[in-house]
Structure formats: structure tokens, C-alpha cells
Amino acid sequence: MPHPAPRQNSMHKMNVPDQNLDGITPNSDPMNQPTRRLGIRRISKTVLATISILLVFLLVIAASVYVWGRESSEPFAYHALQRVTVRPSRASTQGGLPAEKDANHNPKAPTVEFFIDFACPDCAELDEILVPTLRTLQRDRQINVQVHPIDFLDSSENDHYSKRTASAAMYIAEHEPNRLLDFTSAMLDQKFQSTHANGTHLSNSVIQQQAIRAGVSPSVAKHATDGTYDLYVAKATKYTTSRRDLFVDVDGHRRFSTPTIAINGKLWQYRQLSDIHDVPDALVSSIGLTKEQAGTTALPSIGAHGSALPIGNRASGWKTGFRKPGDFPTEPVSADESEEGNHTAPDAVEPMKSDSEYQTEIHFLG
């Protein structure tokens, strides 16, 4: 009796590949295994390289923010100003330029500091109204005057006018300090300044001309625009604009703005006045003089170190932003009515006539 063939296990007939630990089947192409591993390694390296680049980028940003914040800080800016070697010899440690000779300085009198940018229209208006009173008080040694010309409105778009004029003011302060206020007023003359505000390029020779009109000697005027104090202007601007003790409210923000006045080193809040034409009398009162005492030998009661006296109960909040002469409101205005910043409305500048002497450059200094 024939014996039946033994039954084979059905599992032996099934061609089911065994799985190895790498997920690669025994029948797989062996060449694929290193290729896949190489691909994985390449992807890993790409991811790591991307992460590394991102980390470096973030570190660069963090370092830049740190350096910018450090350089913008008041202490750092102050020390940077002190390190400038080419500087006006009579400048204060805070960058103020005495507007009188040493012989005319009164150590018992208060010091009035005038912070300006020669491209600032508001500075021109305040200069026209206030400087005659400053001259009177200075002439009789009732006050000492310091001018702080800065260039925070400077840019390549305005041909670095602020820097060039501020540097010129420093040169004049160094060589003919008794002409500094004359030069300042000449540069801030509203007719002259509006020429620049309307887009006319004012070359160095035009600045020299204006200096000579102000009484500066031709030899000093010729070299005033050489850029001798450009670096000092830059450092003085950085420091001045970082001084929180000079910050004022501008459109709801605390920041530096021109024009600014300080008395004995402390901010004088002239913006509390409702009318700019009240500033001269208010300043006389704030240093401790009566109107009748201005221009006499009377010494201001606050002396050389006292704080300015309160301005008093006057309407507050005159409008910031450029205005034409006589265009100051007599009533307080809201923040919504004020322009952005103090110097952003060149369209409000009254255009010059075509025959103006300031629109024709006369190159006579060579």
C-alpha cells in the first residue's frame, strides 16, 4: 500500500521575507542600504546647518541690539563725547558753546542754554523772539549764554545741512565767540532758512556769506565750513538727544526736541506758555528779575546754581510744529491738532520770491 507523500507545511510554500532590524528585506538590493543611510545623514547635516545659521543670525541681531542700545544710552554717549580729541576748547563737557569771551563770563550769573538745529523751523521762530532779550541780559552780564548746535535733523537728502552749519557754529565759537549769537540768528533768519526748507541747496560758500553778513571775519568764515568739528557735532548730537532730563512731551511721547532751553543745566518748560511771544518776559521772571531790571546791573536771584522760578499760572499747550510768524494760538490745543514732530511741515514755509538775495549764490570767498 503506497504511502502518501508527506504533507508539506504551507508556511514553507509562502515566500514571506524575513524582516531584519534595519527594516531592509533580505531580498532587497544591498546597494540601497548605504544609499538610504547616506540620504538620512545628508538630511541631518542640512537641518543642523540650517539651525546653526539661524542661531548665528539671532546672535548677530542680539549683539546689534545690544550695541545700539549701549551706544544710545546717555552714559555711553557722554563718554564718547569726552573722547573726541578735535573739539572746541571752550565747549562745556555737555557740548555747550559759550557765546561770549571768557572776560565777559559772569561766574555769579545763571547760564541759559539754547539747543538748536539750523534746519529746525521752530528754532528760527524762537530765535527771532528770544535772542534780543538774551543779548540784552548777556551784554550786562546778567546771564551767560551757551549754544548747543546739533544735527539730529541731518540726512543725505538735505545735503547734510545741519551737520555743516553746526560744525561752522563750533568753529566760529572757537575763534570769534562774541559773534556766535550773531551767526546763529543769521542762520536761523526765517527768510534765509526757508530757502533751504524749500529744497534749495545751500553750499558752503553761501554759509560763509551768511557768516560774514553776521559780522564774522572773512578769514574765519572761510574755514568755518571745513568740517573741522564734524565728529564732535555727531557725538554731541548723540549725547544731547539721549539726555532724558531734556525730554519733553511730543505728540504723547517723551523725547528730545528742538528748540530746547535749559537754565543752570535744567530743562526750562517754556512750552507751558500759550503764546511764544511770552517767552522773553517769562525767562526774565524765571531767572529772578523783573522786567524793569533786565538790562541793568541787577543780578538774577537764582544765581549761577539755582533752579528756574515757576513760570506761573499761564495757559498751557501751545501747538508744536512749524508755524509762520504770528501764527501761534492763544488757546491750548489738543494733541490731535499737533503735527508729527516739530519740524515736519516744510509746505508751511512761505516760498521765497524769485529775486531774493538768498537764492543766488555769490562765490566770492574762493
Short mmCIF file of C-alpha atoms in Angstrom, two decimals:
data_model
loop_
_atom_site.label_atom_id
_atom_site.label_comp_id
_atom_site.label_asym_id
_atom_site.label_seq_id
_atom_site.Cartn_x
_atom_site.Cartn_y
_atom_site.Cartn_z
CA MET A 1 0.00 0.00 0.00
CA PRO A 2 1.59 3.11 -1.14
CA HIS A 3 2.38 5.63 1.44
CA PRO A 4 1.05 9.08 0.82
CA ALA A 5 3.60 11.77 0.33
CA PRO A 6 4.21 13.73 3.47
CA ARG A 7 2.23 16.99 3.69
CA GLN A 8 4.44 20.00 3.48
CA ASN A 9 3.91 22.85 5.84
CA SER A 10 2.08 25.56 3.96
CA MET A 11 4.31 28.12 5.60
CA HIS A 12 7.28 26.74 3.67
CA LYS A 13 5.50 27.42 0.41
CA MET A 14 4.88 31.09 1.24
CA ASN A 15 7.64 33.37 0.08
CA VAL A 16 7.43 35.71 3.04
CA PRO A 17 10.70 37.53 3.55
CA ASP A 18 12.08 37.87 6.99
CA GLN A 19 12.40 41.43 8.35
CA ASN A 20 15.72 42.49 9.75
CA LEU A 21 16.26 45.17 12.36
CA ASP A 22 17.07 47.85 9.81
CA GLY A 23 13.77 47.50 8.02
CA ILE A 24 15.61 46.18 4.96
CA THR A 25 14.43 42.88 3.50
CA PRO A 26 16.98 40.14 2.73
CA ASN A 27 15.97 40.21 -0.93
CA SER A 28 16.40 43.97 -1.16
CA ASP A 29 19.17 45.38 -3.28
CA PRO A 30 22.11 45.63 -0.89
CA MET A 31 23.28 48.78 -2.70
CA ASN A 32 20.18 50.60 -1.48
CA GLN A 33 21.10 50.26 2.18
CA PRO A 34 24.13 52.62 2.31
CA THR A 35 22.40 55.00 -0.11
CA ARG A 36 19.45 55.39 2.22
CA ARG A 37 21.71 55.82 5.22
CA LEU A 38 23.70 58.45 3.32
CA GLY A 39 20.50 60.31 2.47
CA ILE A 40 19.45 60.36 6.09
CA ARG A 41 22.84 61.65 7.13
CA ARG A 42 22.68 64.39 4.48
CA ILE A 43 19.26 65.50 5.68
CA SER A 44 20.51 65.58 9.27
CA LYS A 45 23.51 67.69 8.28
CA THR A 46 21.28 70.11 6.35
CA VAL A 47 18.96 70.53 9.31
CA LEU A 48 21.87 71.08 11.67
CA ALA A 49 23.45 73.60 9.28
CA THR A 50 20.16 75.49 8.98
CA ILE A 51 19.74 75.60 12.75
CA SER A 52 23.32 76.80 13.14
CA ILE A 53 22.79 79.59 10.61
CA LEU A 54 19.62 80.67 12.38
CA LEU A 55 21.40 80.70 15.73
CA VAL A 56 24.24 82.80 14.32
CA PHE A 57 21.70 85.17 12.75
CA LEU A 58 19.87 85.56 16.05
CA LEU A 59 23.14 86.16 17.88
CA VAL A 60 24.09 88.88 15.38
CA ILE A 61 20.71 90.56 15.86
CA ALA A 62 21.02 90.35 19.64
CA ALA A 63 24.53 91.79 19.52
CA SER A 64 23.42 94.60 17.23
CA VAL A 65 20.53 95.48 19.52
CA TYR A 66 22.88 95.44 22.49
CA VAL A 67 25.46 97.66 20.80
CA TRP A 68 22.78 100.06 19.52
CA GLY A 69 21.20 100.29 22.94
CA ARG A 70 24.57 100.77 24.59
CA GLU A 71 25.63 103.49 22.18
CA SER A 72 22.25 105.20 22.54
CA SER A 73 22.48 105.24 26.31
CA GLU A 74 23.26 108.54 27.97
CA PRO A 75 26.39 107.41 29.91
CA PHE A 76 27.97 105.76 26.86
CA ALA A 77 27.18 108.78 24.66
CA TYR A 78 28.63 111.12 27.27
CA HIS A 79 31.92 109.22 27.47
CA ALA A 80 32.09 109.02 23.68
CA LEU A 81 31.75 112.81 23.55
CA GLN A 82 34.60 113.24 26.03
CA ARG A 83 36.88 111.03 23.93
CA VAL A 84 36.71 113.29 20.86
CA THR A 85 40.10 114.95 20.56
CA VAL A 86 39.27 117.64 17.98
CA ARG A 87 36.81 119.77 19.90
CA PRO A 88 36.16 123.44 20.65
CA SER A 89 38.48 124.27 23.53
CA ARG A 90 35.85 126.27 25.43
CA ALA A 91 32.98 123.82 24.99
CA SER A 92 31.38 122.52 28.16
CA THR A 93 31.54 118.83 28.99
CA GLN A 94 27.99 118.57 27.64
CA GLY A 95 28.77 120.27 24.33
CA GLY A 96 27.63 123.81 25.10
CA LEU A 97 29.41 126.66 23.32
CA PRO A 98 29.89 129.85 25.34
CA ALA A 99 28.54 132.78 23.34
CA GLU A 100 30.85 135.29 24.95
CA LYS A 101 34.54 135.74 25.57
CA ASP A 102 35.99 134.48 28.82
CA ALA A 103 36.37 138.06 30.02
CA ASN A 104 32.62 138.60 29.75
CA HIS A 105 31.68 135.45 31.65
CA ASN A 106 29.99 136.14 34.99
CA PRO A 107 30.52 133.26 37.45
CA LYS A 108 27.69 134.58 39.64
CA ALA A 109 25.09 134.71 36.86
CA PRO A 110 22.79 131.92 35.64
CA THR A 111 23.59 130.13 32.39
CA VAL A 112 20.93 129.92 29.69
CA GLU A 113 21.46 127.10 27.17
CA PHE A 114 19.86 127.20 23.74
CA PHE A 115 19.61 123.82 21.92
CA ILE A 116 19.04 124.22 18.19
CA ASP A 117 19.24 122.53 14.82
CA PHE A 118 19.78 125.01 11.99
CA ALA A 119 17.24 123.09 9.87
CA CYS A 120 14.56 123.44 12.57
CA PRO A 121 11.84 126.00 11.67
CA ASP A 122 10.66 126.32 15.27
CA CYS A 123 14.20 127.27 16.26
CA ALA A 124 14.06 130.13 13.78
CA GLU A 125 10.86 131.45 15.29
CA LEU A 126 12.06 131.23 18.86
CA ASP A 127 15.42 132.76 17.97
CA GLU A 128 13.75 135.79 16.43
CA ILE A 129 11.64 136.38 19.53
CA LEU A 130 14.00 135.39 22.34
CA VAL A 131 17.56 136.20 21.28
CA PRO A 132 17.18 140.01 21.52
CA THR A 133 16.39 139.54 25.22
CA LEU A 134 19.31 137.13 25.62
CA ARG A 135 21.61 139.71 24.06
CA THR A 136 20.41 142.41 26.45
CA LEU A 137 20.89 140.21 29.51
CA GLN A 138 24.24 138.93 28.27
CA ARG A 139 25.52 142.42 27.45
CA ASP A 140 25.07 143.48 31.07
CA ARG A 141 26.47 140.18 32.36
CA GLN A 142 23.15 139.19 33.92
CA ILE A 143 23.32 135.79 32.22
CA ASN A 144 25.83 133.58 30.46
CA VAL A 145 24.68 132.05 27.19
CA GLN A 146 25.61 128.67 25.73
CA VAL A 147 24.53 127.46 22.30
CA HIS A 148 24.17 123.74 21.54
CA PRO A 149 24.11 123.31 17.74
CA ILE A 150 23.21 119.72 16.88
CA ASP A 151 22.42 117.84 13.68
CA PHE A 152 19.66 115.39 14.56
CA LEU A 153 17.67 116.57 11.52
CA ASP A 154 20.65 115.85 9.29
CA SER A 155 20.43 113.50 6.30
CA SER A 156 21.88 112.98 2.86
CA GLU A 157 18.57 114.19 1.45
CA ASN A 158 19.14 117.66 2.90
CA ASP A 159 22.83 117.64 1.84
CA HIS A 160 23.92 117.35 5.48
CA TYR A 161 22.97 120.95 6.04
CA SER A 162 22.50 120.51 9.80
CA LYS A 163 25.96 119.00 10.24
CA ARG A 164 27.70 121.59 8.08
CA THR A 165 26.11 124.54 9.84
CA ALA A 166 26.56 123.09 13.33
CA SER A 167 30.25 122.46 12.63
CA ALA A 168 30.56 126.02 11.32
CA ALA A 169 28.99 127.38 14.51
CA MET A 170 31.55 125.47 16.57
CA TYR A 171 34.41 126.87 14.52
CA ILE A 172 33.10 130.41 14.98
CA ALA A 173 32.60 129.81 18.71
CA GLU A 174 36.23 128.73 18.93
CA HIS A 175 37.68 131.72 17.05
CA GLU A 176 35.16 134.55 17.47
CA PRO A 177 32.80 133.61 20.33
CA ASN A 178 31.38 137.12 20.52
CA ARG A 179 29.90 136.52 17.04
CA LEU A 180 28.26 133.20 17.84
CA LEU A 181 24.79 134.59 18.61
CA ASP A 182 25.02 136.84 15.55
CA PHE A 183 25.84 133.84 13.38
CA THR A 184 23.10 131.75 14.99
CA SER A 185 20.48 134.40 14.32
CA ALA A 186 21.72 134.90 10.75
CA MET A 187 21.44 131.18 10.01
CA LEU A 188 18.03 130.99 11.68
CA ASP A 189 16.73 134.03 9.83
CA GLN A 190 13.37 132.78 8.59
CA LYS A 191 13.83 134.12 5.06
CA PHE A 192 17.25 132.52 4.76
CA GLN A 193 16.20 129.25 6.37
CA SER A 194 13.08 128.88 4.24
CA THR A 195 15.31 128.80 1.15
CA HIS A 196 16.80 125.54 2.39
CA ALA A 197 13.43 124.25 3.56
CA ASN A 198 12.08 124.75 0.04
CA GLY A 199 14.74 122.45 -1.35
CA THR A 200 17.40 124.92 -2.48
CA HIS A 201 20.93 123.62 -1.97
CA LEU A 202 22.89 125.96 0.26
CA SER A 203 26.56 125.41 -0.45
CA ASN A 204 29.39 126.07 1.95
CA SER A 205 30.10 129.38 0.24
CA VAL A 206 26.55 130.53 0.96
CA ILE A 207 27.01 129.62 4.63
CA GLN A 208 30.26 131.57 4.58
CA GLN A 209 28.47 134.58 3.08
CA GLN A 210 25.83 134.49 5.77
CA ALA A 211 28.50 134.31 8.44
CA ILE A 212 30.17 137.43 7.03
CA ARG A 213 26.81 139.21 6.99
CA ALA A 214 26.59 138.36 10.70
CA GLY A 215 29.91 140.08 11.36
CA VAL A 216 32.24 137.06 11.28
CA SER A 217 35.60 137.91 9.77
CA PRO A 218 36.14 136.58 6.21
CA SER A 219 39.15 134.51 7.28
CA VAL A 220 37.18 132.71 10.00
CA ALA A 221 34.11 132.34 7.78
CA LYS A 222 36.18 130.78 5.00
CA HIS A 223 37.40 127.94 7.22
CA ALA A 224 34.22 127.53 9.27
CA THR A 225 32.84 125.09 6.70
CA ASP A 226 35.95 122.89 6.52
CA GLY A 227 34.24 120.25 8.66
CA THR A 228 36.76 120.59 11.47
CA TYR A 229 34.25 119.63 14.15
CA ASP A 230 32.06 117.17 12.23
CA LEU A 231 32.87 114.28 14.58
CA TYR A 232 32.29 116.42 17.64
CA VAL A 233 28.92 117.50 16.23
CA ALA A 234 27.94 113.86 15.74
CA LYS A 235 28.93 112.83 19.27
CA ALA A 236 27.35 115.93 20.83
CA THR A 237 24.12 115.18 18.98
CA LYS A 238 24.11 111.55 20.13
CA TYR A 239 24.63 112.62 23.72
CA THR A 240 22.17 115.52 23.70
CA THR A 241 19.35 113.50 22.17
CA SER A 242 19.90 110.75 24.77
CA ARG A 243 19.60 113.11 27.74
CA ARG A 244 16.38 112.10 29.43
CA ASP A 245 16.48 115.22 31.58
CA LEU A 246 15.82 117.20 28.39
CA PHE A 247 12.95 115.04 27.14
CA VAL A 248 9.61 116.75 26.50
CA ASP A 249 6.17 115.52 25.52
CA VAL A 250 5.79 115.49 21.74
CA ASP A 251 2.55 114.01 20.46
CA GLY A 252 2.23 111.82 23.54
CA HIS A 253 5.83 110.59 23.51
CA ARG A 254 8.76 111.59 25.69
CA ARG A 255 11.74 112.53 23.56
CA PHE A 256 14.21 115.26 22.77
CA SER A 257 13.03 118.07 20.56
CA THR A 258 14.33 121.41 19.36
CA PRO A 259 14.25 124.17 20.26
CA THR A 260 15.04 123.42 23.89
CA ILE A 261 16.10 125.81 26.64
CA ALA A 262 17.86 124.96 29.89
CA ILE A 263 18.58 127.27 32.80
CA ASN A 264 21.50 126.33 35.03
CA GLY A 265 21.60 122.90 33.46
CA LYS A 266 17.92 122.07 33.96
CA LEU A 267 15.17 121.97 31.36
CA TRP A 268 13.08 125.15 31.29
CA GLN A 269 9.49 124.32 30.46
CA TYR A 270 8.74 127.25 28.19
CA ARG A 271 6.25 125.12 26.29
CA GLN A 272 3.84 125.64 29.18
CA LEU A 273 3.19 129.09 27.75
CA SER A 274 0.27 129.51 25.40
CA ASP A 275 1.98 132.15 23.26
CA ILE A 276 5.60 132.11 22.15
CA HIS A 277 5.74 135.89 22.46
CA ASP A 278 5.52 135.47 26.24
CA VAL A 279 8.83 133.58 26.34
CA PRO A 280 11.19 136.58 26.78
CA ASP A 281 9.30 138.03 29.75
CA ALA A 282 8.82 134.56 31.24
CA LEU A 283 12.55 133.87 31.03
CA VAL A 284 13.40 137.16 32.73
CA SER A 285 10.96 136.29 35.51
CA SER A 286 12.23 132.71 35.80
CA ILE A 287 15.80 133.78 36.50
CA GLY A 288 14.63 136.14 39.23
CA LEU A 289 14.49 139.54 37.56
CA THR A 290 11.68 141.98 36.97
CA LYS A 291 11.10 143.32 33.50
CA GLU A 292 12.49 146.67 34.62
CA GLN A 293 15.69 145.05 35.90
CA ALA A 294 16.52 143.48 32.55
CA GLY A 295 19.45 145.30 31.02
CA THR A 296 20.76 146.67 34.29
CA THR A 297 23.44 145.60 36.73
CA ALA A 298 20.92 143.71 38.87
CA LEU A 299 21.94 140.10 39.41
CA PRO A 300 19.25 137.41 38.92
CA SER A 301 18.12 135.97 42.24
CA ILE A 302 18.67 132.34 41.24
CA GLY A 303 22.38 132.96 40.76
CA ALA A 304 24.67 130.51 39.00
CA HIS A 305 23.28 127.33 40.55
CA GLY A 306 19.64 127.91 41.47
CA SER A 307 16.63 126.41 39.74
CA ALA A 308 14.44 128.50 37.47
CA LEU A 309 11.44 130.01 39.19
CA PRO A 310 7.99 128.68 38.20
CA ILE A 311 6.57 130.20 35.06
CA GLY A 312 3.26 130.82 36.82
CA ASN A 313 -0.39 130.38 36.00
CA ARG A 314 -0.48 130.75 32.25
CA ALA A 315 -2.44 128.78 29.68
CA SER A 316 -0.50 125.71 28.61
CA GLY A 317 -0.13 123.71 25.46
CA TRP A 318 0.87 125.80 22.50
CA LYS A 319 0.86 123.87 19.31
CA THR A 320 4.10 122.20 18.24
CA GLY A 321 5.08 122.02 14.63
CA PHE A 322 6.16 124.71 12.18
CA ARG A 323 4.16 127.93 12.12
CA LYS A 324 4.52 131.16 10.24
CA PRO A 325 5.27 134.28 12.30
CA GLY A 326 2.34 135.34 14.44
CA ASP A 327 0.53 132.08 13.87
CA PHE A 328 0.62 130.91 17.49
CA PRO A 329 -2.73 130.06 19.11
CA THR A 330 -3.87 131.94 22.15
CA GLU A 331 -5.76 128.94 23.49
CA PRO A 332 -4.43 125.49 24.39
CA VAL A 333 -4.68 122.89 21.64
CA SER A 334 -5.15 119.15 21.88
CA ALA A 335 -2.53 116.60 20.96
CA ASP A 336 -4.69 115.59 17.97
CA GLU A 337 -4.19 119.01 16.43
CA SER A 338 -0.40 118.94 16.58
CA GLU A 339 1.76 117.75 13.72
CA GLU A 340 4.08 114.80 13.98
CA GLY A 341 7.24 116.18 15.48
CA ASN A 342 8.36 119.75 15.47
CA HIS A 343 9.90 120.03 12.05
CA THR A 344 7.81 118.10 9.54
CA ALA A 345 5.80 120.68 7.64
CA PRO A 346 8.05 122.28 5.01
CA ASP A 347 4.97 123.03 2.92
CA ALA A 348 4.05 125.63 5.52
CA VAL A 349 7.18 127.62 4.79
CA GLU A 350 6.39 130.79 2.91
CA PRO A 351 8.08 130.48 -0.51
CA MET A 352 10.87 132.85 -1.42
CA LYS A 353 10.47 135.43 -4.15
CA SER A 354 12.49 134.79 -7.26
CA ASP A 355 14.61 137.90 -6.79
CA SER A 356 15.60 137.04 -3.22
CA GLU A 357 19.25 137.66 -2.45
CA TYR A 358 19.41 134.23 -0.84
CA GLN A 359 18.51 132.30 -3.97
CA THR A 360 21.60 133.44 -5.84
CA GLU A 361 24.94 132.15 -4.64
CA ILE A 362 27.81 134.62 -4.69
CA HIS A 363 31.10 132.77 -4.66
CA PHE A 364 33.48 135.46 -3.56
CA LEU A 365 35.49 133.59 -0.96
CA GLY A 366 37.15 131.12 -3.31
#
